[in-house]
PDB file of C-alpha atoms in Angstrom:
ATOM      1  CA  MET A   2      71.003   2.018 -47.105  1.00 43.00           C
ATOM      2  CA  ASN A   3      68.428   3.134 -44.533  1.00 42.00           C
ATOM      3  CA  PRO A   4      64.873   3.138 -45.996  1.00 44.00           C
ATOM      4  CA  ASN A   5      63.843   5.888 -43.568  1.00 45.00           C
ATOM      5  CA  MET A   6      66.717   8.216 -44.487  1.00 45.00           C
ATOM      6  CA  ASN A   7      64.459  10.861 -46.104  1.00 43.00           C
ATOM      7  CA  VAL A   8      61.729  10.623 -43.470  1.00 42.00           C
ATOM      8  CA  PRO A   9      61.834  13.028 -40.506  1.00 42.00           C
ATOM      9  CA  GLN A  10      62.593  11.400 -37.151  1.00 43.00           C
ATOM     10  CA  GLY A  11      59.196  12.309 -35.590  1.00 42.00           C
ATOM     11  CA  ILE A  12      57.295  10.471 -38.314  1.00 40.00           C
ATOM     12  CA  ILE A  13      59.248   7.256 -37.780  1.00 40.00           C
ATOM     13  CA  GLN A  14      58.440   7.340 -34.071  1.00 41.00           C
ATOM     14  CA  GLN A  15      54.769   8.009 -34.740  1.00 40.00           C
ATOM     15  CA  GLN A  16      54.419   5.102 -37.139  1.00 41.00           C
ATOM     16  CA  SER A  17      55.667   2.491 -34.693  1.00 40.00           C
ATOM     17  CA  PRO A  18      54.446   3.293 -31.174  1.00 41.00           C
ATOM     18  CA  GLN A  19      54.667  -0.394 -30.158  1.00 42.00           C
ATOM     19  CA  GLN A  20      58.462  -0.684 -30.568  1.00 41.00           C
ATOM     20  CA  ASN A  21      59.163  -0.810 -26.821  1.00 42.00           C
ATOM     21  CA  ILE A  22      56.292  -3.176 -25.985  1.00 42.00           C
ATOM     22  CA  PRO A  23      57.305  -6.822 -25.543  1.00 42.00           C
ATOM     23  CA  PRO A  24      56.025  -9.094 -28.353  1.00 42.00           C
ATOM     24  CA  GLN A  25      53.693 -11.038 -26.072  1.00 41.00           C
ATOM     25  CA  MET A  26      51.933  -7.774 -25.064  1.00 41.00           C
ATOM     26  CA  GLN A  27      51.408  -6.476 -28.617  1.00 42.00           C
ATOM     27  CA  PRO A  28      47.910  -6.970 -30.038  1.00 41.00           C
ATOM     28  CA  MET A  29      47.530  -9.560 -32.747  1.00 43.00           C
ATOM     29  CA  VAL A  30      46.720  -7.469 -35.834  1.00 41.00           C
ATOM     30  CA  PRO A  31      46.832  -8.880 -39.358  1.00 40.00           C
ATOM     31  CA  PRO A  32      49.426  -7.091 -41.535  1.00 40.00           C
ATOM     32  CA  GLN A  33      46.827  -5.637 -43.923  1.00 41.00           C
ATOM     33  CA  MET A  34      44.861  -4.170 -40.999  1.00 38.00           C
ATOM     34  CA  SER A  35      47.807  -2.536 -39.201  1.00 36.00           C
ATOM     35  CA  ASN A  36      47.290   0.868 -40.861  1.00 38.00           C
ATOM     36  CA  ILE A  37      43.579   1.047 -40.021  1.00 39.00           C
ATOM     37  CA  MET A  38      42.884   2.477 -36.585  1.00 38.00           C
ATOM     38  CA  PRO A  39      39.568   1.463 -35.008  1.00 40.00           C
ATOM     39  CA  SER A  40      37.440   4.423 -34.018  1.00 43.00           C
ATOM     40  CA  PRO A  41      37.000   4.825 -30.277  1.00 42.00           C
ATOM     41  CA  ASN A  42      33.286   5.592 -30.692  1.00 58.00           C
ATOM     42  CA  PRO A  43      31.490   3.044 -32.833  1.00 72.00           C
ATOM     43  CA  ASP A  44      29.245   4.524 -35.469  1.00 86.00           C
ATOM     44  CA  ASN A  45      25.490   4.116 -35.428  1.00 89.00           C
ATOM     45  CA  ILE A  46      25.395   1.175 -37.834  1.00 91.00           C
ATOM     46  CA  THR A  47      27.880  -0.727 -35.666  1.00 92.00           C
ATOM     47  CA  LYS A  48      25.695  -0.018 -32.644  1.00 93.00           C
ATOM     48  CA  VAL A  49      22.655  -1.353 -34.508  1.00 94.00           C
ATOM     49  CA  LYS A  50      24.550  -4.497 -35.458  1.00 94.00           C
ATOM     50  CA  SER A  51      25.558  -4.994 -31.836  1.00 94.00           C
ATOM     51  CA  LEU A  52      21.907  -4.701 -30.755  1.00 95.00           C
ATOM     52  CA  VAL A  53      20.679  -7.430 -33.129  1.00 96.00           C
ATOM     53  CA  GLY A  54      21.904 -10.224 -30.820  1.00 96.00           C
ATOM     54  CA  PRO A  55      20.123  -8.866 -27.722  1.00 96.00           C
ATOM     55  CA  LEU A  56      17.031  -8.255 -29.868  1.00 96.00           C
ATOM     56  CA  LYS A  57      16.960 -11.921 -30.936  1.00 97.00           C
ATOM     57  CA  GLU A  58      17.452 -13.039 -27.334  1.00 97.00           C
ATOM     58  CA  SER A  59      14.670 -10.746 -26.163  1.00 96.00           C
ATOM     59  CA  LEU A  60      12.317 -12.048 -28.855  1.00 96.00           C
ATOM     60  CA  LYS A  61      13.133 -15.618 -27.826  1.00 97.00           C
ATOM     61  CA  ASN A  62      12.301 -14.743 -24.204  1.00 95.00           C
ATOM     62  CA  ILE A  63       8.988 -13.210 -25.288  1.00 95.00           C
ATOM     63  CA  PHE A  64       8.009 -16.361 -27.166  1.00 96.00           C
ATOM     64  CA  GLN A  65       8.957 -18.571 -24.226  1.00 94.00           C
ATOM     65  CA  SER A  66       6.946 -16.434 -21.798  1.00 92.00           C
ATOM     66  CA  ALA A  67       3.987 -16.328 -24.183  1.00 92.00           C
ATOM     67  CA  ALA A  68       4.127 -20.117 -24.595  1.00 92.00           C
ATOM     68  CA  GLN A  69       4.075 -20.559 -20.822  1.00 90.00           C
ATOM     69  CA  LEU A  70       1.070 -18.232 -20.528  1.00 89.00           C
ATOM     70  CA  LEU A  71      -0.785 -20.094 -23.287  1.00 89.00           C
ATOM     71  CA  ASN A  72      -0.057 -23.454 -21.649  1.00 89.00           C
ATOM     72  CA  GLN A  73      -1.384 -22.132 -18.342  1.00 86.00           C
ATOM     73  CA  ASP A  74      -4.548 -20.852 -20.010  1.00 83.00           C
ATOM     74  CA  ASN A  75      -5.125 -24.139 -21.860  1.00 85.00           C
ATOM     75  CA  SER A  76      -4.527 -26.306 -18.819  1.00 83.00           C
ATOM     76  CA  GLY A  77      -7.019 -24.373 -16.735  1.00 75.00           C
ATOM     77  CA  ASN A  78      -4.549 -23.879 -13.902  1.00 72.00           C
ATOM     78  CA  ALA A  79      -4.788 -20.749 -11.843  1.00 65.00           C
ATOM     79  CA  LYS A  80      -2.893 -17.871 -13.403  1.00 67.00           C
ATOM     80  CA  GLN A  81       0.429 -17.126 -11.858  1.00 74.00           C
ATOM     81  CA  PRO A  82       1.007 -13.362 -11.706  1.00 75.00           C
ATOM     82  CA  GLU A  83       4.784 -13.754 -11.869  1.00 79.00           C
ATOM     83  CA  SER A  84       4.608 -15.346 -15.330  1.00 78.00           C
ATOM     84  CA  ASN A  85       2.397 -12.512 -16.579  1.00 84.00           C
ATOM     85  CA  ALA A  86       4.822  -9.967 -15.094  1.00 87.00           C
ATOM     86  CA  ARG A  87       7.719 -11.820 -16.692  1.00 91.00           C
ATOM     87  CA  PHE A  88       6.032 -11.614 -20.105  1.00 91.00           C
ATOM     88  CA  ASP A  89       5.469  -7.874 -19.630  1.00 93.00           C
ATOM     89  CA  LYS A  90       9.110  -7.433 -18.604  1.00 95.00           C
ATOM     90  CA  HIS A  91      10.375  -9.292 -21.684  1.00 95.00           C
ATOM     91  CA  LEU A  92       8.028  -7.339 -23.927  1.00 95.00           C
ATOM     92  CA  GLU A  93       9.215  -4.040 -22.442  1.00 96.00           C
ATOM     93  CA  GLU A  94      12.842  -5.089 -22.956  1.00 96.00           C
ATOM     94  CA  PHE A  95      12.088  -5.950 -26.585  1.00 96.00           C
ATOM     95  CA  TYR A  96      10.465  -2.565 -27.201  1.00 97.00           C
ATOM     96  CA  SER A  97      13.374  -0.823 -25.510  1.00 97.00           C
ATOM     97  CA  ILE A  98      15.891  -2.479 -27.826  1.00 96.00           C
ATOM     98  CA  CYS A  99      13.685  -1.689 -30.843  1.00 96.00           C
ATOM     99  CA  ASP A 100      13.597   1.965 -29.785  1.00 96.00           C
ATOM    100  CA  GLN A 101      17.384   2.054 -29.468  1.00 96.00           C
ATOM    101  CA  ILE A 102      17.784   0.539 -32.925  1.00 96.00           C
ATOM    102  CA  GLU A 103      15.305   3.027 -34.358  1.00 96.00           C
ATOM    103  CA  LEU A 104      17.169   5.984 -32.836  1.00 95.00           C
ATOM    104  CA  HIS A 105      20.519   4.745 -34.135  1.00 94.00           C
ATOM    105  CA  LEU A 106      19.095   4.224 -37.631  1.00 94.00           C
ATOM    106  CA  ILE A 107      17.502   7.685 -37.649  1.00 94.00           C
ATOM    107  CA  THR A 108      20.798   9.222 -36.532  1.00 93.00           C
ATOM    108  CA  ALA A 109      22.716   7.291 -39.201  1.00 91.00           C
ATOM    109  CA  LYS A 110      20.236   8.462 -41.841  1.00 92.00           C
ATOM    110  CA  LYS A 111      20.587  12.089 -40.748  1.00 91.00           C
ATOM    111  CA  CYS A 112      24.383  11.818 -40.764  1.00 86.00           C
ATOM    112  CA  THR A 113      24.268  10.420 -44.290  1.00 86.00           C
ATOM    113  CA  GLU A 114      21.911  13.185 -45.418  1.00 87.00           C
ATOM    114  CA  GLN A 115      24.194  15.809 -43.861  1.00 80.00           C
ATOM    115  CA  ALA A 116      27.259  14.357 -45.570  1.00 76.00           C
ATOM    116  CA  TYR A 117      25.391  14.287 -48.880  1.00 81.00           C
ATOM    117  CA  ALA A 118      24.246  17.895 -48.473  1.00 79.00           C
ATOM    118  CA  SER A 119      27.794  18.904 -47.651  1.00 69.00           C
ATOM    119  CA  GLN A 120      29.036  17.294 -50.859  1.00 73.00           C
ATOM    120  CA  VAL A 121      26.232  18.802 -52.946  1.00 77.00           C
ATOM    121  CA  TYR A 122      26.514  22.365 -51.740  1.00 72.00           C
ATOM    122  CA  LEU A 123      30.288  22.641 -51.422  1.00 72.00           C
ATOM    123  CA  PRO A 124      32.022  19.595 -52.911  1.00 66.00           C
ATOM    124  CA  VAL A 125      35.453  21.221 -53.373  1.00 69.00           C
ATOM    125  CA  PRO A 126      37.695  23.341 -51.148  1.00 63.00           C
ATOM    126  CA  VAL A 127      37.931  27.108 -51.565  1.00 62.00           C
ATOM    127  CA  VAL A 128      41.194  28.906 -52.356  1.00 62.00           C
ATOM    128  CA  PRO A 129      41.401  31.761 -49.835  1.00 59.00           C
ATOM    129  CA  THR A 130      42.967  34.262 -52.269  1.00 60.00           C
ATOM    130  CA  ARG A 131      41.109  36.666 -54.551  1.00 55.00           C
ATOM    131  CA  SER A 132      43.350  36.170 -57.582  1.00 56.00           C
ATOM    132  CA  GLU A 133      41.989  33.853 -60.257  1.00 52.00           C
ATOM    133  CA  ASN A 134      45.385  32.916 -61.700  1.00 56.00           C
ATOM    134  CA  MET A 135      46.395  30.925 -58.589  1.00 53.00           C
ATOM    135  CA  ALA A 136      43.419  28.565 -58.729  1.00 48.00           C
ATOM    136  CA  GLN A 137      44.299  25.047 -57.640  1.00 55.00           C
ATOM    137  CA  GLU A 138      42.984  21.961 -59.321  1.00 64.00           C
ATOM    138  CA  ASN A 139      39.701  20.785 -57.770  1.00 69.00           C
ATOM    139  CA  ALA A 140      39.296  23.981 -55.761  1.00 72.00           C
ATOM    140  CA  LEU A 141      36.955  26.954 -56.012  1.00 74.00           C
ATOM    141  CA  THR A 142      38.352  30.403 -56.550  1.00 77.00           C
ATOM    142  CA  TYR A 143      37.208  33.126 -54.231  1.00 78.00           C
ATOM    143  CA  MET A 144      34.910  34.580 -56.911  1.00 82.00           C
ATOM    144  CA  GLN A 145      33.343  31.174 -57.564  1.00 80.00           C
ATOM    145  CA  TYR A 146      32.838  30.792 -53.831  1.00 78.00           C
ATOM    146  CA  LEU A 147      31.101  34.187 -53.651  1.00 84.00           C
ATOM    147  CA  ASP A 148      28.787  33.187 -56.502  1.00 86.00           C
ATOM    148  CA  LEU A 149      28.004  29.927 -54.721  1.00 83.00           C
ATOM    149  CA  VAL A 150      27.199  31.741 -51.472  1.00 84.00           C
ATOM    150  CA  LYS A 151      24.953  34.214 -53.309  1.00 90.00           C
ATOM    151  CA  THR A 152      23.096  31.306 -54.923  1.00 90.00           C
ATOM    152  CA  GLN A 153      22.641  29.620 -51.553  1.00 88.00           C
ATOM    153  CA  ILE A 154      21.351  32.858 -49.991  1.00 92.00           C
ATOM    154  CA  THR A 155      18.863  33.271 -52.835  1.00 93.00           C
ATOM    155  CA  TYR A 156      17.728  29.677 -52.364  1.00 93.00           C
ATOM    156  CA  ALA A 157      17.299  30.196 -48.600  1.00 94.00           C
ATOM    157  CA  LYS A 158      15.244  33.350 -49.223  1.00 95.00           C
ATOM    158  CA  GLU A 159      12.996  31.447 -51.644  1.00 94.00           C
ATOM    159  CA  ILE A 160      12.406  28.741 -49.043  1.00 95.00           C
ATOM    160  CA  HIS A 161      11.688  31.378 -46.398  1.00 96.00           C
ATOM    161  CA  ASP A 162       9.186  33.146 -48.652  1.00 94.00           C
ATOM    162  CA  THR A 163       7.504  29.848 -49.559  1.00 95.00           C
ATOM    163  CA  LEU A 164       7.135  28.931 -45.896  1.00 95.00           C
ATOM    164  CA  LEU A 165       5.709  32.376 -45.088  1.00 95.00           C
ATOM    165  CA  MET A 166       3.140  32.059 -47.887  1.00 94.00           C
ATOM    166  CA  ALA A 167       2.188  28.571 -46.699  1.00 93.00           C
ATOM    167  CA  ALA A 168       1.788  29.808 -43.126  1.00 94.00           C
ATOM    168  CA  GLN A 169      -0.409  32.694 -44.278  1.00 93.00           C
ATOM    169  CA  ASN A 170      -2.607  30.341 -46.323  1.00 92.00           C
ATOM    170  CA  ILE A 171      -3.267  28.160 -43.286  1.00 87.00           C
TER     171      ILE A 171
END
């Protein structure tokens, strides 16, 4: 008996796109990970994690350059401008990586806040019909959706009025 007998032909082809690829060319993927597709664009947290290594390397370079400058100062030798420039370069690189990490963390925080707000203000789908008897489980009826929108409009007006009063008081 064919296990894919009840499955449409297009779905079978979509599930195994690597059928025609020779075995030596197929990527080595553990069986439990075969259903998970990696995202083409890494998220912000992944980008931050990838910047930790360069940040450590940059910090190490700063300490090495600073140690060389301190040794030069203690030994009384004439200052070499290239070592001072090298320290400045390493410091600038460190700050650049820190800025990138900060931007990625801020973006990740805003994405999380947006996802949370989305769940808070409309956590369930809306049934597009006006009849209440066809309400699906875990879905808003059209009338419930209208009430929700009216509440959100009232809330937005209250915020607007509060901001206007605050601006007038300043």
